[in-house]
Coordinates of C-alpha atoms and ligand atoms in Angstrom, one line a residue:
X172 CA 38.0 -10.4 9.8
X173 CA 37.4 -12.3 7.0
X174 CA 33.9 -13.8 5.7
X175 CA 34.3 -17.7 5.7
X176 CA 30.3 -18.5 4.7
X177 CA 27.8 -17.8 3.4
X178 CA 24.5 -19.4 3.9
X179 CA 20.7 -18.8 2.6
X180 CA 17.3 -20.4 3.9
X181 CA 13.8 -20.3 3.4
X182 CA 12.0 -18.4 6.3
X183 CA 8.5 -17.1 5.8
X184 CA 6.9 -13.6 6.3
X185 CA 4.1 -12.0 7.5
X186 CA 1.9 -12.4 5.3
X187 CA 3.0 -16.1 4.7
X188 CA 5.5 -15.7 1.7
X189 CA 8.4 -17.5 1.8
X190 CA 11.1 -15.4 1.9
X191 CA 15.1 -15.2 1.9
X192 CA 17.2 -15.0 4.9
X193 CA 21.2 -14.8 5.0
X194 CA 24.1 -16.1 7.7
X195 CA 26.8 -14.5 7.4
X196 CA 29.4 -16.0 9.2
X197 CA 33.1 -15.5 9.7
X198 CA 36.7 -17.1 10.4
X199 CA 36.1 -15.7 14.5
X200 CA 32.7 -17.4 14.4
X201 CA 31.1 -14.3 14.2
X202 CA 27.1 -14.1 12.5
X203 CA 25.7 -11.8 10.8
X204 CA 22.1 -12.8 10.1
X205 CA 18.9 -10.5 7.8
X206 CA 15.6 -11.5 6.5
X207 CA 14.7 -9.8 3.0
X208 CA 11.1 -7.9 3.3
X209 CA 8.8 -7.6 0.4
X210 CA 6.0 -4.9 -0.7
X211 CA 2.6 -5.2 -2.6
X212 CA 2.7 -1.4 -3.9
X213 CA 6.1 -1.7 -5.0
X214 CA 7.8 1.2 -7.5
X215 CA 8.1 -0.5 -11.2
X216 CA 12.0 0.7 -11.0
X217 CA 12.5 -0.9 -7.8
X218 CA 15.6 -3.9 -7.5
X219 CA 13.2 -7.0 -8.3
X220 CA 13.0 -9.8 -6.3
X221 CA 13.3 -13.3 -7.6
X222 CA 10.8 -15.8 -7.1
X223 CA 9.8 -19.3 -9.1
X224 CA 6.8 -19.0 -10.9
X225 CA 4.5 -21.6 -11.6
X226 CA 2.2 -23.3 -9.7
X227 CA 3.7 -24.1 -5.9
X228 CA 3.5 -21.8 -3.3
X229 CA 1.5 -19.1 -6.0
X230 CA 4.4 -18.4 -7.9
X231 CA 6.8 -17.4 -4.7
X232 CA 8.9 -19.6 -4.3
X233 CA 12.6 -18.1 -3.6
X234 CA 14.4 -21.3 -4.4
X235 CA 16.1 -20.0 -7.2
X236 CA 17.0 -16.6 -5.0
X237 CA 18.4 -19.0 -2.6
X238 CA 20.6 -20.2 -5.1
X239 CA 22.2 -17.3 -6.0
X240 CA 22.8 -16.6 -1.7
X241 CA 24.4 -20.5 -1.7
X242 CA 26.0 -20.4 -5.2
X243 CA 27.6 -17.0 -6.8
X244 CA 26.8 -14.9 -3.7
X245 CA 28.3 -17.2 -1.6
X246 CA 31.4 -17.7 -3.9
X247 CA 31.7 -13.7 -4.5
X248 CA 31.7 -13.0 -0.8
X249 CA 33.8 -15.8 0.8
X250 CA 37.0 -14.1 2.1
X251 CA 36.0 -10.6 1.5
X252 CA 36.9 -8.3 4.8
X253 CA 33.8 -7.6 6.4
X254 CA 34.5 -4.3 7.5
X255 CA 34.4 -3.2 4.4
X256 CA 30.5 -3.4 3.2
X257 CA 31.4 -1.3 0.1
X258 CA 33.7 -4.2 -1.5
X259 CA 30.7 -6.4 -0.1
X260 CA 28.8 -4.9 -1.9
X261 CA 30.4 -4.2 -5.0
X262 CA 31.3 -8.1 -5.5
X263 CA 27.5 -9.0 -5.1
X264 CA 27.0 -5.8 -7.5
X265 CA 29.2 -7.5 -9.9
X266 CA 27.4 -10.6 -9.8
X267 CA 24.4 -8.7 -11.9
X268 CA 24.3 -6.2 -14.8
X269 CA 20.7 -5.9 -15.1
X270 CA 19.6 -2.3 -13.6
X271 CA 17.0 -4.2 -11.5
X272 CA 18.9 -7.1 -10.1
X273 CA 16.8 -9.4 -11.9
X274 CA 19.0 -11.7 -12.4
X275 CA 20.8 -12.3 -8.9
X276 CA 17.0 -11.1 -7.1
X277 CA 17.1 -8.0 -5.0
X278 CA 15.3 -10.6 -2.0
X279 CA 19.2 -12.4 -2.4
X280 CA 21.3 -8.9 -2.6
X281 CA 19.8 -7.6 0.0
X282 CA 19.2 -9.8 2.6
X283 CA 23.2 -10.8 2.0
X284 CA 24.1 -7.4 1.6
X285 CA 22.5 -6.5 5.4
X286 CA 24.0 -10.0 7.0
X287 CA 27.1 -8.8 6.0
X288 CA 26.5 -5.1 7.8
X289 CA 25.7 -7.3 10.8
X290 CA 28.1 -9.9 11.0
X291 CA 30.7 -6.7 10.7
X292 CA 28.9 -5.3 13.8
X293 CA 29.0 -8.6 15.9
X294 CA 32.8 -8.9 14.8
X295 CA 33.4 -5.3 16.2
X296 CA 31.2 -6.1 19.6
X297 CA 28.8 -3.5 18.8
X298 CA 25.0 -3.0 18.3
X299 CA 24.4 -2.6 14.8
X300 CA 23.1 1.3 15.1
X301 CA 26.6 1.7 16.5
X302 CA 28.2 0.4 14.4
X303 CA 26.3 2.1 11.5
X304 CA 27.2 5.4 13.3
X305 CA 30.6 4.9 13.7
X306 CA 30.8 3.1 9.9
X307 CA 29.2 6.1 8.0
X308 CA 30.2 8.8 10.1
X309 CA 26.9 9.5 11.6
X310 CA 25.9 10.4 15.2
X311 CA 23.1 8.2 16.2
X312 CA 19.4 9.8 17.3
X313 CA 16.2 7.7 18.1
X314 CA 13.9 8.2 15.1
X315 CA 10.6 10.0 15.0
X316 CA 7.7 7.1 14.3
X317 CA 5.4 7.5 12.1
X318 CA 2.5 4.7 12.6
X319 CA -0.3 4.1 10.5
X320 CA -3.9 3.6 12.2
X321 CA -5.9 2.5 9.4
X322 CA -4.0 0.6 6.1
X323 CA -5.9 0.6 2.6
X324 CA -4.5 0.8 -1.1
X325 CA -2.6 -2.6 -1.8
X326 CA -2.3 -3.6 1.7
X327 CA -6.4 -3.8 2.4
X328 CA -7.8 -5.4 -0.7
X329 CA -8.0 -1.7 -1.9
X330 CA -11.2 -1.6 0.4
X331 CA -10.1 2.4 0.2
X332 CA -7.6 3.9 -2.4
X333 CA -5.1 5.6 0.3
X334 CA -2.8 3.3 1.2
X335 CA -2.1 4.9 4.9
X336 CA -3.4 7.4 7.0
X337 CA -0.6 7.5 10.1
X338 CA -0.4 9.5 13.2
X339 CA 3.0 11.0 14.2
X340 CA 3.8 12.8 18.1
X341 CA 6.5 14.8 17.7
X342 CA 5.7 16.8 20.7
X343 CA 6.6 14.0 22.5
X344 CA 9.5 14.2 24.9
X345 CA 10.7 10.3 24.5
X346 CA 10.1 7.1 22.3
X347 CA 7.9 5.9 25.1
X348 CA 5.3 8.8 24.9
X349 CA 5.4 8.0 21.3
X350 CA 4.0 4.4 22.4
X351 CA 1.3 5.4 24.9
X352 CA -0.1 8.3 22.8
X353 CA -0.2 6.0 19.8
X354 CA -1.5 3.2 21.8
X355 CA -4.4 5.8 22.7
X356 CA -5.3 7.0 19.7
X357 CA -4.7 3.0 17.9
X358 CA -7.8 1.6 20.7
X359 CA -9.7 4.5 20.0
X360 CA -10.0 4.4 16.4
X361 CA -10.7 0.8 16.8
X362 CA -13.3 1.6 19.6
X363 CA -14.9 4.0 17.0
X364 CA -14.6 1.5 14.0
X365 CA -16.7 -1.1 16.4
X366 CA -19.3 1.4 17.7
X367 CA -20.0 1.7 14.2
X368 CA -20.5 -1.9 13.5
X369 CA -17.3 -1.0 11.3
X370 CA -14.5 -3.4 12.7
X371 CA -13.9 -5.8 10.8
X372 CA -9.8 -6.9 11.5
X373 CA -6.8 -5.5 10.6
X374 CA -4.8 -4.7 7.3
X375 CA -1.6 -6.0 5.8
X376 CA 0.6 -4.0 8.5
X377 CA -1.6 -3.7 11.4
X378 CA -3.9 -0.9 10.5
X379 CA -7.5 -1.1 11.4
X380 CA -9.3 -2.1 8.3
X381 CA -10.6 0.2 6.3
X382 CA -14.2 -0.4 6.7
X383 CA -15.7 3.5 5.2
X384 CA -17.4 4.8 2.1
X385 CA -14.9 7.6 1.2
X386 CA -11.4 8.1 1.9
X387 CA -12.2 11.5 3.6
X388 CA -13.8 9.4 6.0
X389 CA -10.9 7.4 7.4
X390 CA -9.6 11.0 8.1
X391 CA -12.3 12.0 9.6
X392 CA -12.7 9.1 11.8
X393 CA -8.7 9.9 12.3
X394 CA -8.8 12.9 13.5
X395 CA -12.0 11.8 15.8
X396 CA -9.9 9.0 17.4
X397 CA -7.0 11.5 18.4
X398 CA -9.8 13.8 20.1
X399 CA -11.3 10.9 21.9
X400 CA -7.5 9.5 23.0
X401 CA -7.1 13.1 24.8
X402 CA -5.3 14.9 22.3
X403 CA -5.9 17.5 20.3
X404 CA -4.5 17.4 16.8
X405 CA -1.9 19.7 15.6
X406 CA -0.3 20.2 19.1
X407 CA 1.4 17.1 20.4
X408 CA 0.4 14.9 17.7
X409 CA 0.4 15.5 13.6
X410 CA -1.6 13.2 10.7
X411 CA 0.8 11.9 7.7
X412 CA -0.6 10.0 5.1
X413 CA 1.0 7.7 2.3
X414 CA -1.1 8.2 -0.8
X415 CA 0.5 5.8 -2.8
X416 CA -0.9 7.5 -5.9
X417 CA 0.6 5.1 -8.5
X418 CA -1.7 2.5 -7.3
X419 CA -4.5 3.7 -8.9
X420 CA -2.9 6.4 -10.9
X421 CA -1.6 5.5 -14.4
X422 CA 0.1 8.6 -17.2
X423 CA -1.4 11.5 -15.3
X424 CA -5.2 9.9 -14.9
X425 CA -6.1 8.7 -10.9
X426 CA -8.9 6.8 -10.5
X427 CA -10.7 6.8 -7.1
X428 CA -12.4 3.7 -6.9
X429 CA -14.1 4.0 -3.8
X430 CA -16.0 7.5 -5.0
X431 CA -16.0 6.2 -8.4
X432 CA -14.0 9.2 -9.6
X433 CA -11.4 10.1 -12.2
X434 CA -9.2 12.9 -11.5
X435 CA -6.4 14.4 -13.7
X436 CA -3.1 15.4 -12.1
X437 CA -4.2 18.9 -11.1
X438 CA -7.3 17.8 -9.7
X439 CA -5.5 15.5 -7.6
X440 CA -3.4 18.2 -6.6
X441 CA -6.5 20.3 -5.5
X442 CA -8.3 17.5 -3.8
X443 CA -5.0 16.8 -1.5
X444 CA -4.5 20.4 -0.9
X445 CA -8.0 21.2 0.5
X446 CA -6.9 18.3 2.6
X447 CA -4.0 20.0 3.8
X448 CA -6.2 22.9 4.6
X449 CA -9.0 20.8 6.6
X450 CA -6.6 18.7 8.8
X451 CA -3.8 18.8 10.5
X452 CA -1.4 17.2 8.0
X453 CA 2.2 17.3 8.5
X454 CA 3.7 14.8 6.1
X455 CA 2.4 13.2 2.7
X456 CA 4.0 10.4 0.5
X457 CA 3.8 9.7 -3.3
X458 CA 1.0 12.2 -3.5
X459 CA 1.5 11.9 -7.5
X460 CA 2.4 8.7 -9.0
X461 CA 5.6 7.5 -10.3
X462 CA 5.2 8.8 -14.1
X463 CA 3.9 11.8 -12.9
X464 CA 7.1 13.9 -11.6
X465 CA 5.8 17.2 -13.7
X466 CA 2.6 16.6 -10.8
X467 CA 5.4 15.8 -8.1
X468 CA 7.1 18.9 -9.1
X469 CA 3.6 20.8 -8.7
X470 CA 2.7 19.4 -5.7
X471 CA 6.2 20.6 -4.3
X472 CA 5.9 23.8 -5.7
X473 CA 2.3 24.5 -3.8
X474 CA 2.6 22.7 -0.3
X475 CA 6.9 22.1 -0.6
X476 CA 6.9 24.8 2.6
X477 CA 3.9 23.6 4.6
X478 CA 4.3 19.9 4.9
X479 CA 7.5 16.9 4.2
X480 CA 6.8 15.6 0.9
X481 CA 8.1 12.0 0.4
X482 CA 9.1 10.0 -2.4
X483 CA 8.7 6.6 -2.0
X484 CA 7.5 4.7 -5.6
X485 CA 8.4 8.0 -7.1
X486 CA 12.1 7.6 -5.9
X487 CA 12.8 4.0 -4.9
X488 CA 15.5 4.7 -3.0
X489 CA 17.9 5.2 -6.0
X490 CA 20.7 8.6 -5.8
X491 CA 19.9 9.1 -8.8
X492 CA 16.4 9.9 -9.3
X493 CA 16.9 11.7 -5.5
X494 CA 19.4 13.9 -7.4
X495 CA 17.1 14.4 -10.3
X496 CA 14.1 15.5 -8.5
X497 CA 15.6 17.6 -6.1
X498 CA 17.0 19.1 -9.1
X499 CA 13.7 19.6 -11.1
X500 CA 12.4 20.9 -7.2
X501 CA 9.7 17.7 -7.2
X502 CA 9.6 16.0 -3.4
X503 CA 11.9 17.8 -0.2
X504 CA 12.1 14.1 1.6
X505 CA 13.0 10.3 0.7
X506 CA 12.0 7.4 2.0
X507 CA 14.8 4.8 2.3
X508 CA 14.0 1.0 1.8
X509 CA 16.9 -0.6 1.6
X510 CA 15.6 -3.4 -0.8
X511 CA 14.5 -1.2 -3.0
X512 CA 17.7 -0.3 -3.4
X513 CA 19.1 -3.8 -2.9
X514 CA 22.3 -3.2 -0.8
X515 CA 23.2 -1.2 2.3
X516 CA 25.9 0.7 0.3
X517 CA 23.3 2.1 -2.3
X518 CA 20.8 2.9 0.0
X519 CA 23.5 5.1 2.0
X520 CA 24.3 6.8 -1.3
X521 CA 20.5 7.8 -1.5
X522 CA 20.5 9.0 1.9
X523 CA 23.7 11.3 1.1
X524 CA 22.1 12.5 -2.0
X525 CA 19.3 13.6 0.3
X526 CA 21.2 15.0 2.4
X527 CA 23.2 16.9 -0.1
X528 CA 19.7 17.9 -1.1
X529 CA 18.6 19.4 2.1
X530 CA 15.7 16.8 2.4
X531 CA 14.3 15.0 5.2
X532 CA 14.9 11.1 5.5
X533 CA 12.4 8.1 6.6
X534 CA 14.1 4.5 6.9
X535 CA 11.0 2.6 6.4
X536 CA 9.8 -1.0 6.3
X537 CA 8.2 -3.1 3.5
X538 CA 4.2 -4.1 4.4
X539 CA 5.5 -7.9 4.2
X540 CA 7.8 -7.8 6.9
X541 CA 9.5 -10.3 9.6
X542 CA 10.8 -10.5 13.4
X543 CA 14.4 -8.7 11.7
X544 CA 14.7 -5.6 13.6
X545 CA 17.5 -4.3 11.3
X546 CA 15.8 -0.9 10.1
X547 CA 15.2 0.5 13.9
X548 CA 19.3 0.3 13.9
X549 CA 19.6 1.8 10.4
X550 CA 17.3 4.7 11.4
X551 CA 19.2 5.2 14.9
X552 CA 22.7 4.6 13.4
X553 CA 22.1 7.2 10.5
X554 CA 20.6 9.5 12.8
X555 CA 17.9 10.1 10.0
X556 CA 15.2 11.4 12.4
X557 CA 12.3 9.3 11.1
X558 CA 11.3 5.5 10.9
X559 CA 8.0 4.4 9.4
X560 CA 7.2 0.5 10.2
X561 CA 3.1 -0.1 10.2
X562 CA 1.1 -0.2 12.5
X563 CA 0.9 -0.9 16.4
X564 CA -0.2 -4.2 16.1
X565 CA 1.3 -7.8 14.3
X566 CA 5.0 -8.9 16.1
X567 CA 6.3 -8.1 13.0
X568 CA 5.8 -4.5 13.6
X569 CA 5.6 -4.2 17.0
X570 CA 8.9 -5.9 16.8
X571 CA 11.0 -2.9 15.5
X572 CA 9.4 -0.4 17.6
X573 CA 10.8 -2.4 21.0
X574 CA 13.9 -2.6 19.1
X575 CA 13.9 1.4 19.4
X576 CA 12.6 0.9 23.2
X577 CA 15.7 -1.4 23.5
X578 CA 18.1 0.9 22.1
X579 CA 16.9 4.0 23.6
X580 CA 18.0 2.2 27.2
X581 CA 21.8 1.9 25.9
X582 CA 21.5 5.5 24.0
X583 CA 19.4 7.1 26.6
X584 CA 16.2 9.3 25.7
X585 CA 17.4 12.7 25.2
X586 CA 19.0 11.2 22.1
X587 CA 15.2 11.0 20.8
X588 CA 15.3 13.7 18.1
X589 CA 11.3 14.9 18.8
X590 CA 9.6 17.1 16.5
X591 CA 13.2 18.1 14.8
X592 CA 12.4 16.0 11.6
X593 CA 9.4 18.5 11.0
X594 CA 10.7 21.9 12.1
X595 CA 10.1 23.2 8.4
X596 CA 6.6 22.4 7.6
X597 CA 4.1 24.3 9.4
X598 CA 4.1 22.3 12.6
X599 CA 7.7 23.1 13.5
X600 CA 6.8 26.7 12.9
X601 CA 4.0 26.8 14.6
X602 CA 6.1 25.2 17.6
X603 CA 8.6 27.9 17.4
X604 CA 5.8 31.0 17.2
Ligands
PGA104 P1 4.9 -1.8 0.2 O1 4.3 -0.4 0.8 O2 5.9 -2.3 1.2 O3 3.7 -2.7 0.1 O4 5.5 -1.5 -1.1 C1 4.9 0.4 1.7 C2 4.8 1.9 1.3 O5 4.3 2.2 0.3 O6 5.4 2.7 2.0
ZN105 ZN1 4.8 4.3 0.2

């Protein structure tokens, strides 16, 4: 069926940027319809997004974004089978040479790119996981969450320099004992935080905020919550934690605000692996920063067989530098954000270069998100085992993890995939004695 138009408006995000969303609609009447997300700690070789400048609305303005949707985008796309999102995506490809997309706006690629992934969904009467499943080749599986209890870094004012300290339950049997542990252990840490005289709100994706006077702190409050929620940490429930090092990491010097303390690369590496040693850490993101892949490669080389190592800033969801780094044996996981990327048919190409790789895979949101649910489908249809959202608070994230509640009833619960995502690092050996 073929795409008749294609339309962009202004719609607004979470944190109360305006932002681009696409209609896709086609000859049948069919609609295909994405919001584009936007981070705060983004990776300097992410796709760009495009906004106005100048004074109104602080410089974010998406007019001219929207122009490119209405105008070229539009044109490019008109006609174009929608069952086939790799031409899709190749003709809003060939709107831009610049590496970044600077010029069309990965906010405009992106959220087109995705309408067009739904609107070829709707046409074939399918849920869009299924019709990711059956598009790529994939059998679908529920993801593993991981949700993040306290937020700091870029998405709390840098009140602490980690950006997220996150619980995940892979000892649980289905997506709702994900829910009801994490609920648990969410009040309790809150609870705590109050007790303390320490609440004070939430961060940019829902996390407590991080009221403490080291970062060790937040995981010791962490793993005090998950004690006083029942559980008992390293058995049904793990810690993962996005450092987010190139925050506050420049050319192999970190800088710890909060203890007022400079660290080189191998001090870092130290500091995070007596972590690794004192709690029950499963998974660990962007440990080193994105200039630092000889400290990536280090890092791997140390923990690579205890714990998932992800690259988020440090890979930007690009084949390439998956391909690279696996080569030069820096990160064994990726973290897929499709506007990173800037089209569904790159950010597939990442995921098969992990694949290829042998690496784990988490389809994860941006910490300025929307009510679009489209990356709890992309995670089920790829089957990629893990899906990292926020927090357990804010519609905007609560929003995707109903999405997985919703699609579990059609897929049914033993398609959850559990603790499988983790089997190699030391909790999925532990598991299997
Ligand atoms: P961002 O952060 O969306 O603000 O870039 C999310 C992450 O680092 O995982
Ligand atoms: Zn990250």
């Amino acid at each position: 069926m073929a795409i008749k138009t294609v339309k962009g408006r202004r719609v607004w995000d979470s944190r109360g940027n305006p932002t681009v969303e696409v209609d896709v609609i086609l000859e049948s009447g069919a609609l295909g319809r994405t919001i584009a997300p936007a981070g705060a700690s983004r990776g300097t070789r992410e796709a760009i997004d495009l906004r106005d400048g100048g004074q109104a609305l602080r410089g974010k303005g998406v007019e001219r974004a929207l122009a490119n949707v209405n105008g070229p985008i539009a044109a490019a796309l008109t006609g174009l089978e929608v069952a086939d999102q790799a031409a899709a995506d190749r003709a809003i490809l060939g709107l831009d040479a610049s590496p970044l997309k600077e010029t069309i706006g990965g906010n405009a690629a992106v959220a087109a790119s995705l309408a067009v992934l739904h609107a070829a969904a709707a046409e074939a009467g399918k849920p869009l996981w299924r019709h990711v499943a059956d598009h790529y080749g994939r059998e679908a599986s529920l993801p593993l969450p991981e949700i993040q209890i306290f937020g700091g870094g870029a998405h709390a004012g840098r009140r602490v320099d980690i950006q997220d300290f996150m619980i995940m339950v892979p000892g649980a049997k289905d997506f709702d004992e994900v829910m009801e542990v994490t609920n648990a252990v969410y009040f309790a840490a809150g609870d705590i935080m109050a007790a303390r005289g320490k609440l004070a709100g939430v961060a940019d994706e829902g996390g407590w905020w991080p009221s403490f006077d080291s970062n060790e702190e937040a995981l010791e409050t962490l793993v005090t919550a998950i004690e006083k929620a029942g559980e008992k940490p390293g058995e049904r429930l793990v810690i993962s934690l996005d450092i987010a090092a190139s925050e506050f990491g420049k050319d192999g010097e970190y800088h710890l605000a909060l203890e007022n303390r400079a660290l080189d690369s191998s001090a870092l590496i130290d500091m995070l692996g007596a972590w690794l040693d004192a709690y029950p850490i499963v998974s660990i993101e962007d440990p080193l920063g994105e200039d630092d892949p000889d400290g990536m490669a280090e890092f791997t080389r140390r923990f690579g067989d205890r714990v998932q190592i992800i690259g988020d800033d440090f890979l930007v969801t690009n084949a390439g530098l998956v391909e690279r780094a696996a080569a030069a044996g820096a990160c064994n996981a990726v973290l897929l954000k499709v506007n990173q990327a800037g089209t569904v048919s790159e950010s597939i190409e990442t995921f098969r270069a992990a694949q290829a790789a042998g690496w784990g895979c988490v389809v994860s949101a941006r910490s300025g998100e929307t009510e679009d649910v489209s990356i709890s489908h992309l995670a089920t249809g790829l089957g990629c085992g893990q899906l990292k959202v926020g927090s357990f608070q804010r519609s905007e994230r609560m929003a995707k993890w109903n999405e997985c509640l919703r699609i579990q009833d059609k897929l049914g619960a033993e398609r959850f995939v559990r603790g499988k995502p983790l089997e190699a690092s030391w909790w999925g050996k532990k598991r299997k004695g």
